[in-house]
PDB file of C-alpha atoms and ligand atoms in Angstrom:
ATOM      1  CA  MET A1251       0.281  32.772 -13.603  1.00  0.00           C
ATOM      2  CA  THR A1252      -0.244  29.189 -15.352  1.00  0.00           C
ATOM      3  CA  GLN A1253      -1.322  25.956 -13.016  1.00  0.00           C
ATOM      4  CA  THR A1254      -0.891  22.704 -13.612  1.00  0.00           C
ATOM      5  CA  VAL A1255      -2.387  19.918 -11.224  1.00  0.00           C
ATOM      6  CA  TYR A1256       0.059  16.865 -11.172  1.00  0.00           C
ATOM      7  CA  ILE A1257      -1.813  13.522  -9.999  1.00  0.00           C
ATOM      8  CA  ILE A1258       1.141  12.545  -7.881  1.00  0.00           C
ATOM      9  CA  GLY A1259      -0.729   9.350  -6.595  1.00  0.00           C
ATOM     10  CA  SER A1260      -3.793   7.667  -7.866  1.00  0.00           C
ATOM     11  CA  GLY A1261      -4.332   4.745  -5.483  1.00  0.00           C
ATOM     12  CA  GLN A1262      -6.296   4.706  -2.567  1.00  0.00           C
ATOM     13  CA  ASP A1263      -4.854   5.228   0.555  1.00  0.00           C
ATOM     14  CA  GLY A1264      -2.965   1.845   1.254  1.00  0.00           C
ATOM     15  CA  GLY A1265      -1.894   2.569  -2.694  1.00  0.00           C
ATOM     16  CA  LEU A1266      -1.042  -0.475  -5.073  1.00  0.00           C
ATOM     17  CA  PRO A1267       1.017  -3.064  -4.316  1.00  0.00           C
ATOM     18  CA  GLN A1268      -1.022  -2.593  -1.046  1.00  0.00           C
ATOM     19  CA  PHE A1269       1.773  -3.725   1.859  1.00  0.00           C
ATOM     20  CA  GLY A1270       0.554  -6.993   3.036  1.00  0.00           C
ATOM     21  CA  SER A1271      -1.411  -8.141   0.353  1.00  0.00           C
ATOM     22  CA  ARG A1272      -0.308 -10.957  -2.403  1.00  0.00           C
ATOM     23  CA  MET A1273      -3.179 -10.592  -4.793  1.00  0.00           C
ATOM     24  CA  ALA A1274      -2.159 -10.957  -8.646  1.00  0.00           C
ATOM     25  CA  PRO A1275      -2.667  -7.209  -8.864  1.00  0.00           C
ATOM     26  CA  ASP A1276       0.196  -6.193  -5.870  1.00  0.00           C
ATOM     27  CA  MET A1277       2.866  -8.932  -6.812  1.00  0.00           C
ATOM     28  CA  THR A1278       2.364  -7.774 -10.871  1.00  0.00           C
ATOM     29  CA  ALA A1279       3.066  -3.272  -8.973  1.00  0.00           C
ATOM     30  CA  ARG A1280       5.893  -5.129  -7.299  1.00  0.00           C
ATOM     31  CA  VAL A1281       8.247  -6.062 -10.114  1.00  0.00           C
ATOM     32  CA  ASP A1282       6.329  -3.846 -12.407  1.00  0.00           C
ATOM     33  CA  PRO A1283       6.805   0.047 -12.147  1.00  0.00           C
ATOM     34  CA  LEU A1284       4.230   1.268 -14.482  1.00  0.00           C
ATOM     35  CA  ALA A1285       1.464  -0.681 -12.536  1.00  0.00           C
ATOM     36  CA  VAL A1286       2.200   1.303  -9.294  1.00  0.00           C
ATOM     37  CA  ARG A1287       0.020   3.642  -8.192  1.00  0.00           C
ATOM     38  CA  LEU A1288       0.848   5.614  -5.246  1.00  0.00           C
ATOM     39  CA  GLY A1289      -1.260   7.145  -2.091  1.00  0.00           C
ATOM     40  CA  PRO A1290      -3.683   9.560  -3.089  1.00  0.00           C
ATOM     41  CA  SER A1291      -2.392  13.142  -3.779  1.00  0.00           C
ATOM     42  CA  ILE A1292      -2.193  16.050  -6.198  1.00  0.00           C
ATOM     43  CA  CYS A1293       0.242  18.988  -6.437  1.00  0.00           C
ATOM     44  CA  ILE A1294      -0.993  22.684  -7.935  1.00  0.00           C
ATOM     45  CA  VAL A1295       2.414  23.916  -9.250  1.00  0.00           C
ATOM     46  CA  ASP A1296       2.995  27.432 -10.586  1.00  0.00           C
ATOM     47  CA  GLN A1297       4.867  27.799 -13.478  1.00  0.00           C
ATOM     48  CA  PRO A1298       7.779  29.994 -13.021  1.00  0.00           C
ATOM     49  CA  VAL A1299       7.790  33.229 -14.121  1.00  0.00           C
ATOM     50  CA  ALA A1300      11.129  35.628 -14.823  1.00  0.00           C
ATOM     51  CA  GLY A1301      13.717  33.096 -13.716  1.00  0.00           C
ATOM     52  CA  ALA A1302      11.922  32.720 -10.289  1.00  0.00           C
ATOM     53  CA  PRO A1303      11.345  29.589  -9.471  1.00  0.00           C
ATOM     54  CA  GLY A1304       7.277  28.437  -9.333  1.00  0.00           C
ATOM     55  CA  SER A1305       5.273  27.538  -5.767  1.00  0.00           C
ATOM     56  CA  CYS A1306       4.128  24.465  -5.358  1.00  0.00           C
ATOM     57  CA  PHE A1307       0.930  23.463  -3.921  1.00  0.00           C
ATOM     58  CA  LEU A1308       0.034  20.547  -2.191  1.00  0.00           C
ATOM     59  CA  VAL A1309      -3.328  18.514  -1.488  1.00  0.00           C
ATOM     60  CA  ASP A1310      -3.080  15.653   0.825  1.00  0.00           C
ATOM     61  CA  VAL A1311       0.054  14.028   2.752  1.00  0.00           C
ATOM     62  CA  SER A1312       0.255  10.483   1.555  1.00  0.00           C
ATOM     63  CA  PRO A1313       2.328   7.739   3.240  1.00  0.00           C
ATOM     64  CA  ASP A1314       4.684   7.643   0.148  1.00  0.00           C
ATOM     65  CA  ILE A1315       5.019  11.576  -0.081  1.00  0.00           C
ATOM     66  CA  LYS A1316       8.749  10.786  -0.327  1.00  0.00           C
ATOM     67  CA  GLU A1317       8.656   8.999  -3.275  1.00  0.00           C
ATOM     68  CA  GLN A1318       6.034  11.621  -4.915  1.00  0.00           C
ATOM     69  CA  GLU A1319       9.060  14.144  -3.902  1.00  0.00           C
ATOM     70  CA  ASP A1320      11.017  12.093  -6.059  1.00  0.00           C
ATOM     71  CA  ARG A1321       8.607  12.617  -9.378  1.00  0.00           C
ATOM     72  CA  LEU A1322       8.581  16.053  -8.711  1.00  0.00           C
ATOM     73  CA  LEU A1323      11.952  16.518  -8.862  1.00  0.00           C
ATOM     74  CA  LYS A1324      11.439  15.673 -11.998  1.00  0.00           C
ATOM     75  CA  LEU A1325       9.872  18.589 -12.781  1.00  0.00           C
ATOM     76  CA  PRO A1326      11.514  21.759 -13.703  1.00  0.00           C
ATOM     77  CA  ALA A1327       9.221  23.990 -11.643  1.00  0.00           C
ATOM     78  CA  TYR A1328       9.742  21.979  -8.505  1.00  0.00           C
ATOM     79  CA  ALA A1329      13.604  21.546  -8.972  1.00  0.00           C
ATOM     80  CA  ALA A1330      14.301  25.156  -8.933  1.00  0.00           C
ATOM     81  CA  ARG A1331      13.130  25.294  -5.920  1.00  0.00           C
ATOM     82  CA  ALA A1332      15.475  26.152  -3.197  1.00  0.00           C
ATOM     83  CA  THR A1333      13.604  26.687   0.008  1.00  0.00           C
ATOM     84  CA  GLN A1334      13.794  24.979   3.428  1.00  0.00           C
ATOM     85  CA  ASN A1335      10.070  24.051   2.978  1.00  0.00           C
ATOM     86  CA  PRO A1336       9.358  21.293   0.340  1.00  0.00           C
ATOM     87  CA  PHE A1337       5.935  22.749  -0.673  1.00  0.00           C
ATOM     88  CA  ASP A1338       4.505  26.026  -0.115  1.00  0.00           C
ATOM     89  CA  GLY A1339       1.521  25.257   1.615  1.00  0.00           C
ATOM     90  CA  VAL A1340      -0.533  22.018   2.185  1.00  0.00           C
ATOM     91  CA  LEU A1341      -4.601  21.487   2.353  1.00  0.00           C
ATOM     92  CA  LEU A1342      -5.709  18.207   4.114  1.00  0.00           C
ATOM     93  CA  THR A1343      -8.742  16.947   3.242  1.00  0.00           C
ATOM     94  CA  HIS A1344      -9.338  14.278   6.208  1.00  0.00           C
ATOM     95  CA  ALA A1345      -7.324  12.766   8.294  1.00  0.00           C
ATOM     96  CA  HIS A1346      -7.494   8.882   7.076  1.00  0.00           C
ATOM     97  CA  MET A1347      -3.880   7.640   6.368  1.00  0.00           C
ATOM     98  CA  GLY A1348      -3.514   8.029   3.552  1.00  0.00           C
ATOM     99  CA  HIS A1349      -4.412  11.635   3.456  1.00  0.00           C
ATOM    100  CA  TYR A1350      -2.263  12.941   6.039  1.00  0.00           C
ATOM    101  CA  ALA A1351       0.189  10.074   7.124  1.00  0.00           C
ATOM    102  CA  GLY A1352       2.866  11.884   5.211  1.00  0.00           C
ATOM    103  CA  LEU A1353       3.194  14.325   7.445  1.00  0.00           C
ATOM    104  CA  VAL A1354       5.551  12.782   9.636  1.00  0.00           C
ATOM    105  CA  HIS A1355       8.322  13.698   7.444  1.00  0.00           C
ATOM    106  CA  PHE A1356       7.168  17.100   8.299  1.00  0.00           C
ATOM    107  CA  GLY A1357       9.182  17.143  11.335  1.00  0.00           C
ATOM    108  CA  ARG A1358      12.610  17.767  12.469  1.00  0.00           C
ATOM    109  CA  GLU A1359      13.841  14.326  12.204  1.00  0.00           C
ATOM    110  CA  ALA A1360      13.330  14.721   8.611  1.00  0.00           C
ATOM    111  CA  ALA A1361      12.144  17.644   6.437  1.00  0.00           C
ATOM    112  CA  ASN A1362      12.652  19.783   9.681  1.00  0.00           C
ATOM    113  CA  CYS A1363       9.769  22.291   7.864  1.00  0.00           C
ATOM    114  CA  SER A1364       9.453  26.003   8.753  1.00  0.00           C
ATOM    115  CA  ASN A1365       6.281  27.337  10.003  1.00  0.00           C
ATOM    116  CA  LEU A1366       4.714  25.873   6.696  1.00  0.00           C
ATOM    117  CA  PRO A1367       0.824  26.510   6.367  1.00  0.00           C
ATOM    118  CA  VAL A1368      -1.428  23.980   6.564  1.00  0.00           C
ATOM    119  CA  TRP A1369      -5.001  24.282   5.399  1.00  0.00           C
ATOM    120  CA  CYS A1370      -7.968  22.440   6.956  1.00  0.00           C
ATOM    121  CA  THR A1371     -11.008  21.949   8.478  1.00  0.00           C
ATOM    122  CA  GLU A1372     -11.257  23.165  12.132  1.00  0.00           C
ATOM    123  CA  LYS A1373     -12.299  19.834  13.018  1.00  0.00           C
ATOM    124  CA  MET A1374      -9.045  18.725  11.642  1.00  0.00           C
ATOM    125  CA  ALA A1375      -6.808  21.196  12.563  1.00  0.00           C
ATOM    126  CA  GLY A1376      -7.916  20.499  16.307  1.00  0.00           C
ATOM    127  CA  PHE A1377      -6.995  16.486  15.782  1.00  0.00           C
ATOM    128  CA  LEU A1378      -3.542  17.568  14.770  1.00  0.00           C
ATOM    129  CA  SER A1379      -3.022  20.193  17.370  1.00  0.00           C
ATOM    130  CA  ALA A1380      -4.166  17.386  19.910  1.00  0.00           C
ATOM    131  CA  ASN A1381      -2.852  13.986  19.422  1.00  0.00           C
ATOM    132  CA  ALA A1382       0.705  13.028  19.437  1.00  0.00           C
ATOM    133  CA  PRO A1383       2.913  12.667  17.216  1.00  0.00           C
ATOM    134  CA  TRP A1384       1.477  15.426  14.659  1.00  0.00           C
ATOM    135  CA  ASP A1385       1.085  18.103  17.860  1.00  0.00           C
ATOM    136  CA  GLN A1386       4.526  18.047  18.082  1.00  0.00           C
ATOM    137  CA  LEU A1387       4.953  19.513  14.523  1.00  0.00           C
ATOM    138  CA  VAL A1388       2.679  22.365  15.894  1.00  0.00           C
ATOM    139  CA  SER A1389       4.319  23.020  18.952  1.00  0.00           C
ATOM    140  CA  LEU A1390       7.932  22.890  17.040  1.00  0.00           C
ATOM    141  CA  GLY A1391       6.580  25.611  14.585  1.00  0.00           C
ATOM    142  CA  ASN A1392       7.357  22.632  11.780  1.00  0.00           C
ATOM    143  CA  ILE A1393       3.590  23.268  10.476  1.00  0.00           C
ATOM    144  CA  GLU A1394       1.327  26.485  11.212  1.00  0.00           C
ATOM    145  CA  LEU A1395      -2.313  25.220  10.959  1.00  0.00           C
ATOM    146  CA  ARG A1396      -5.169  28.212   9.276  1.00  0.00           C
ATOM    147  CA  ALA A1397      -8.505  26.421   9.826  1.00  0.00           C
ATOM    148  CA  VAL A1398     -11.095  27.106   6.979  1.00  0.00           C
ATOM    149  CA  GLY A1399     -14.654  26.845   7.027  1.00  0.00           C
ATOM    150  CA  THR A1400     -16.445  25.059   4.319  1.00  0.00           C
ATOM    151  CA  ARG A1401     -18.442  28.282   3.451  1.00  0.00           C
ATOM    152  CA  GLY A1402     -16.853  30.439   0.786  1.00  0.00           C
ATOM    153  CA  ARG A1403     -13.441  30.823  -1.355  1.00  0.00           C
ATOM    154  CA  VAL A1404     -10.019  30.722   0.135  1.00  0.00           C
ATOM    155  CA  SER A1405      -7.302  33.064  -1.174  1.00  0.00           C
ATOM    156  CA  LEU A1406      -4.368  30.859  -0.781  1.00  0.00           C
ATOM    157  CA  GLN A1407      -2.216  34.249   0.130  1.00  0.00           C
ATOM    158  CA  PRO A1408       1.108  34.469  -1.146  1.00  0.00           C
ATOM    159  CA  TRP A1409      -0.365  33.147  -4.191  1.00  0.00           C
ATOM    160  CA  PRO A1410      -2.315  35.157  -6.451  1.00  0.00           C
ATOM    161  CA  GLY A1411      -4.807  33.239  -8.485  1.00  0.00           C
ATOM    162  CA  LEU A1412      -4.806  30.454  -6.636  1.00  0.00           C
ATOM    163  CA  SER A1413      -8.358  29.654  -4.708  1.00  0.00           C
ATOM    164  CA  ILE A1414      -9.522  26.984  -3.051  1.00  0.00           C
ATOM    165  CA  ARG A1415     -13.215  26.349  -2.038  1.00  0.00           C
ATOM    166  CA  PRO A1416     -13.186  23.280   0.089  1.00  0.00           C
ATOM    167  CA  ILE A1417     -16.635  21.660  -0.102  1.00  0.00           C
ATOM    168  CA  ALA A1418     -18.193  19.439   3.281  1.00  0.00           C
ATOM    169  CA  VAL A1419     -18.669  15.872   1.539  1.00  0.00           C
ATOM    170  CA  PRO A1420     -20.208  12.566   3.573  1.00  0.00           C
ATOM    171  CA  HIS A1421     -17.551  10.713   4.672  1.00  0.00           C
ATOM    172  CA  ARG A1422     -16.544   7.636   7.150  1.00  0.00           C
ATOM    173  CA  GLY A1423     -15.478  10.225  10.155  1.00  0.00           C
ATOM    174  CA  GLU A1424     -13.833   8.612  13.126  1.00  0.00           C
ATOM    175  CA  TYR A1425     -11.768  11.585  13.607  1.00  0.00           C
ATOM    176  CA  THR A1426     -12.515  14.443  11.627  1.00  0.00           C
ATOM    177  CA  ASP A1427     -14.683  15.779   9.035  1.00  0.00           C
ATOM    178  CA  THR A1428     -14.036  15.734   5.265  1.00  0.00           C
ATOM    179  CA  VAL A1429     -13.929  17.427   2.156  1.00  0.00           C
ATOM    180  CA  GLY A1430     -13.626  17.771  -1.246  1.00  0.00           C
ATOM    181  CA  ILE A1431     -11.743  21.340  -2.588  1.00  0.00           C
ATOM    182  CA  SER A1432     -12.250  22.845  -5.892  1.00  0.00           C
ATOM    183  CA  ILE A1433      -9.295  24.491  -7.122  1.00  0.00           C
ATOM    184  CA  ASN A1434     -10.243  28.139  -8.813  1.00  0.00           C
ATOM    185  CA  GLU A1435     -13.628  26.527 -10.015  1.00  0.00           C
ATOM    186  CA  THR A1436     -12.209  25.014 -12.490  1.00  0.00           C
ATOM    187  CA  LEU A1437     -11.124  21.801 -11.040  1.00  0.00           C
ATOM    188  CA  LEU A1438     -13.131  19.542  -8.483  1.00  0.00           C
ATOM    189  CA  TYR A1439     -11.414  17.329  -6.220  1.00  0.00           C
ATOM    190  CA  VAL A1440     -13.130  14.824  -4.231  1.00  0.00           C
ATOM    191  CA  PRO A1441     -10.609  11.802  -3.611  1.00  0.00           C
ATOM    192  CA  ASP A1442     -13.339  10.252  -0.531  1.00  0.00           C
ATOM    193  CA  ILE A1443     -17.120  10.483  -0.408  1.00  0.00           C
ATOM    194  CA  ASP A1444     -19.502   7.945   0.996  1.00  0.00           C
ATOM    195  CA  ASN A1445     -21.543   7.779  -1.838  1.00  0.00           C
ATOM    196  CA  TRP A1446     -22.810  10.239  -4.368  1.00  0.00           C
ATOM    197  CA  ASP A1447     -26.483  10.013  -3.026  1.00  0.00           C
ATOM    198  CA  ALA A1448     -25.410  11.245   0.442  1.00  0.00           C
ATOM    199  CA  TRP A1449     -23.994  14.682  -1.214  1.00  0.00           C
ATOM    200  CA  PRO A1450     -27.073  16.295  -2.119  1.00  0.00           C
ATOM    201  CA  ALA A1451     -24.879  19.048  -4.139  1.00  0.00           C
ATOM    202  CA  ALA A1452     -22.996  16.034  -6.464  1.00  0.00           C
ATOM    203  CA  ARG A1453     -24.381  16.504  -9.683  1.00  0.00           C
ATOM    204  CA  GLU A1454     -24.873  20.599  -8.747  1.00  0.00           C
ATOM    205  CA  GLU A1455     -20.566  20.898  -8.304  1.00  0.00           C
ATOM    206  CA  VAL A1456     -18.949  18.005 -10.755  1.00  0.00           C
ATOM    207  CA  GLY A1457     -21.823  20.173 -13.453  1.00  0.00           C
ATOM    208  CA  LYS A1458     -20.465  23.865 -12.703  1.00  0.00           C
ATOM    209  CA  HIS A1459     -16.327  22.415 -13.494  1.00  0.00           C
ATOM    210  CA  LYS A1460     -14.650  21.694 -16.210  1.00  0.00           C
ATOM    211  CA  ILE A1461     -12.627  19.074 -14.834  1.00  0.00           C
ATOM    212  CA  SER A1462     -13.413  16.896 -11.589  1.00  0.00           C
ATOM    213  CA  LEU A1463     -11.365  14.348 -10.303  1.00  0.00           C
ATOM    214  CA  LEU A1464     -13.558  11.766  -7.920  1.00  0.00           C
ATOM    215  CA  ASP A1465     -13.235   8.999  -5.768  1.00  0.00           C
ATOM    216  CA  ALA A1466     -13.054   5.513  -7.707  1.00  0.00           C
ATOM    217  CA  THR A1467     -11.983   3.233  -5.007  1.00  0.00           C
ATOM    218  CA  PHE A1468     -14.036   0.763  -6.193  1.00  0.00           C
ATOM    219  CA  TYR A1469     -15.431  -0.916  -9.339  1.00  0.00           C
ATOM    220  CA  SER A1470     -18.200  -2.595  -8.070  1.00  0.00           C
ATOM    221  CA  ARG A1471     -19.276  -4.893  -5.328  1.00  0.00           C
ATOM    222  CA  ASP A1472     -18.269  -7.962  -6.710  1.00  0.00           C
ATOM    223  CA  GLU A1473     -15.059  -7.073  -5.016  1.00  0.00           C
ATOM    224  CA  LEU A1474     -15.892  -7.198  -2.001  1.00  0.00           C
ATOM    225  CA  PRO A1475     -17.297 -10.679  -1.187  1.00  0.00           C
ATOM    226  CA  GLY A1476     -19.362 -11.042   1.744  1.00  0.00           C
ATOM    227  CA  ARG A1477     -18.917  -7.552   2.987  1.00  0.00           C
ATOM    228  CA  ASP A1478     -21.772  -5.499   4.370  1.00  0.00           C
ATOM    229  CA  LEU A1479     -22.393  -2.962   2.270  1.00  0.00           C
ATOM    230  CA  SER A1480     -23.451  -0.372   4.636  1.00  0.00           C
ATOM    231  CA  GLU A1481     -19.529  -0.895   5.437  1.00  0.00           C
ATOM    232  CA  ILE A1482     -18.438   0.499   2.478  1.00  0.00           C
ATOM    233  CA  SER A1483     -17.607   4.427   2.416  1.00  0.00           C
ATOM    234  CA  HIS A1484     -17.446   4.719  -0.869  1.00  0.00           C
ATOM    235  CA  PRO A1485     -19.621   4.470  -4.286  1.00  0.00           C
ATOM    236  CA  PHE A1486     -18.781   1.958  -7.246  1.00  0.00           C
ATOM    237  CA  ILE A1487     -17.653   3.336 -10.446  1.00  0.00           C
ATOM    238  CA  THR A1488     -20.904   1.405 -11.819  1.00  0.00           C
ATOM    239  CA  ASP A1489     -22.600   3.915  -9.733  1.00  0.00           C
ATOM    240  CA  THR A1490     -20.327   6.720 -10.995  1.00  0.00           C
ATOM    241  CA  LEU A1491     -21.232   6.389 -14.091  1.00  0.00           C
ATOM    242  CA  LYS A1492     -24.258   6.416 -14.218  1.00  0.00           C
ATOM    243  CA  LYS A1493     -24.907   9.090 -11.901  1.00  0.00           C
ATOM    244  CA  PHE A1494     -22.625  11.685 -14.126  1.00  0.00           C
ATOM    245  CA  GLY A1495     -22.589   9.504 -17.598  1.00  0.00           C
ATOM    246  CA  ASP A1496     -24.415  12.729 -19.364  1.00  0.00           C
ATOM    247  CA  LEU A1497     -22.324  14.882 -17.865  1.00  0.00           C
ATOM    248  CA  THR A1498     -18.713  13.604 -19.770  1.00  0.00           C
ATOM    249  CA  LYS A1499     -19.984  15.119 -22.858  1.00  0.00           C
ATOM    250  CA  ASP A1500     -19.012  18.892 -22.249  1.00  0.00           C
ATOM    251  CA  ARG A1501     -16.375  18.653 -19.271  1.00  0.00           C
ATOM    252  CA  ARG A1502     -13.725  16.109 -18.077  1.00  0.00           C
ATOM    253  CA  ILE A1503     -14.352  13.075 -15.468  1.00  0.00           C
ATOM    254  CA  ILE A1504     -11.529  11.864 -14.448  1.00  0.00           C
ATOM    255  CA  LEU A1505     -11.686   8.757 -12.527  1.00  0.00           C
ATOM    256  CA  THR A1506      -9.087   8.349  -9.122  1.00  0.00           C
ATOM    257  CA  HIS A1507      -8.272   6.904  -5.615  1.00  0.00           C
ATOM    258  CA  PHE A1508      -8.183   3.330  -7.181  1.00  0.00           C
ATOM    259  CA  ASN A1509      -8.119   0.565  -4.468  1.00  0.00           C
ATOM    260  CA  HIS A1510      -5.584  -2.408  -5.011  1.00  0.00           C
ATOM    261  CA  SER A1511      -8.262  -4.492  -6.197  1.00  0.00           C
ATOM    262  CA  ASN A1512      -9.869  -2.712  -8.478  1.00  0.00           C
ATOM    263  CA  PRO A1513     -10.016  -3.895 -11.670  1.00  0.00           C
ATOM    264  CA  VAL A1514      -9.562  -1.048 -13.557  1.00  0.00           C
ATOM    265  CA  CYS A1515      -5.753  -0.452 -12.613  1.00  0.00           C
ATOM    266  CA  ASP A1516      -5.493  -3.006 -15.068  1.00  0.00           C
ATOM    267  CA  PRO A1517      -5.790  -0.998 -18.517  1.00  0.00           C
ATOM    268  CA  GLY A1518      -5.901  -4.017 -20.119  1.00  0.00           C
ATOM    269  CA  SER A1519      -9.475  -4.867 -18.507  1.00  0.00           C
ATOM    270  CA  VAL A1520     -12.707  -4.709 -19.763  1.00  0.00           C
ATOM    271  CA  GLN A1521     -13.675  -2.486 -16.996  1.00  0.00           C
ATOM    272  CA  ALA A1522     -10.729   0.113 -17.754  1.00  0.00           C
ATOM    273  CA  ARG A1523     -12.244   0.197 -21.595  1.00  0.00           C
ATOM    274  CA  THR A1524     -16.129   0.133 -20.149  1.00  0.00           C
ATOM    275  CA  VAL A1525     -14.874   3.410 -18.144  1.00  0.00           C
ATOM    276  CA  LEU A1526     -13.538   4.758 -21.342  1.00  0.00           C
ATOM    277  CA  GLU A1527     -16.349   4.292 -23.846  1.00  0.00           C
ATOM    278  CA  ALA A1528     -18.789   5.739 -21.111  1.00  0.00           C
ATOM    279  CA  GLY A1529     -17.136   8.923 -21.953  1.00  0.00           C
ATOM    280  CA  PHE A1530     -14.516   9.177 -18.319  1.00  0.00           C
ATOM    281  CA  GLU A1531     -11.549   8.760 -18.285  1.00  0.00           C
ATOM    282  CA  LEU A1532      -8.816   6.881 -15.481  1.00  0.00           C
ATOM    283  CA  ALA A1533      -5.990   9.112 -13.486  1.00  0.00           C
ATOM    284  CA  GLN A1534      -2.539   8.197 -14.013  1.00  0.00           C
ATOM    285  CA  GLU A1535       0.344   8.708 -12.118  1.00  0.00           C
ATOM    286  CA  MET A1536       1.530  12.077 -12.857  1.00  0.00           C
ATOM    287  CA  THR A1537      -1.185  12.929 -15.034  1.00  0.00           C
ATOM    288  CA  ALA A1538      -0.482  16.751 -15.975  1.00  0.00           C
ATOM    289  CA  ILE A1539      -3.776  18.772 -16.049  1.00  0.00           C
ATOM    290  CA  ARG A1540      -3.680  22.568 -16.854  1.00  0.00           C
ATOM    291  CA  LEU A1541      -6.014  24.797 -15.636  1.00  0.00           C
TER     292      LEU A1541
HETATM  293 ZN1   ZN B2568      -8.908   7.891   0.897  1.00  0.00          ZN
HETATM  294 ZN1   ZN B2569     -10.651   8.080   3.629  1.00  0.00          ZN
END
């Protein structure tokens, strides 16, 4: 099987444009489709074999899932699917709005999914089962929760050749814990983390993956005048370049999960150039990564 990972949303939870904001980048994105960045999510697509449609596995369900489905429908492997469930399985990293709120579309008022397997941590499964409106997705059988630990690897049956290793990472956890994931030990996806120093395994994990997609919510503290740094639950790109710069020589490090204020969202910015010159990549909408 050949798997391709599509970055179907490279924005922070609120995306770009962000609802309620009249900052210049948001006003630009309202008139320029190329400047739009949807909520954070990736989709793993198994290419069709012998005429059978490929399987599609979603990581996080952003509030922009409807627009993301529109984009996926342009891919033959996704468009060829003829099943009730829009995806074969879903994994959720944590319960911040950009990563799971799109689940509202999985219920009986919309897609009316049937026993869609949803992998998440035990705490997240408990949260979804105990709180409305998510509990109804469980009680009506739209989704089937499959709690995973953060030790060891989970084979996502029935997809031979696809395995996910959830990795616990430190991140603001009002409701649930947070995981990053390793896909087939080839691609590391960590869309949200408080800071790299709070995760002792950060360099080791990035070092052993061929491709890493990392939290790049803010470029620097200049975006957050007057904000207490201890309230910021993300590393700055300026720190990320220092932390992993030497590792870009023989692996791809792609930055993603950009806040609407992040200057790298503008490819012509000095900051975007600085990132590229340091050997990193900037996620674009629908970037395709062959595993
Ligand atoms: Zn997020
Ligand atoms: Zn978060």
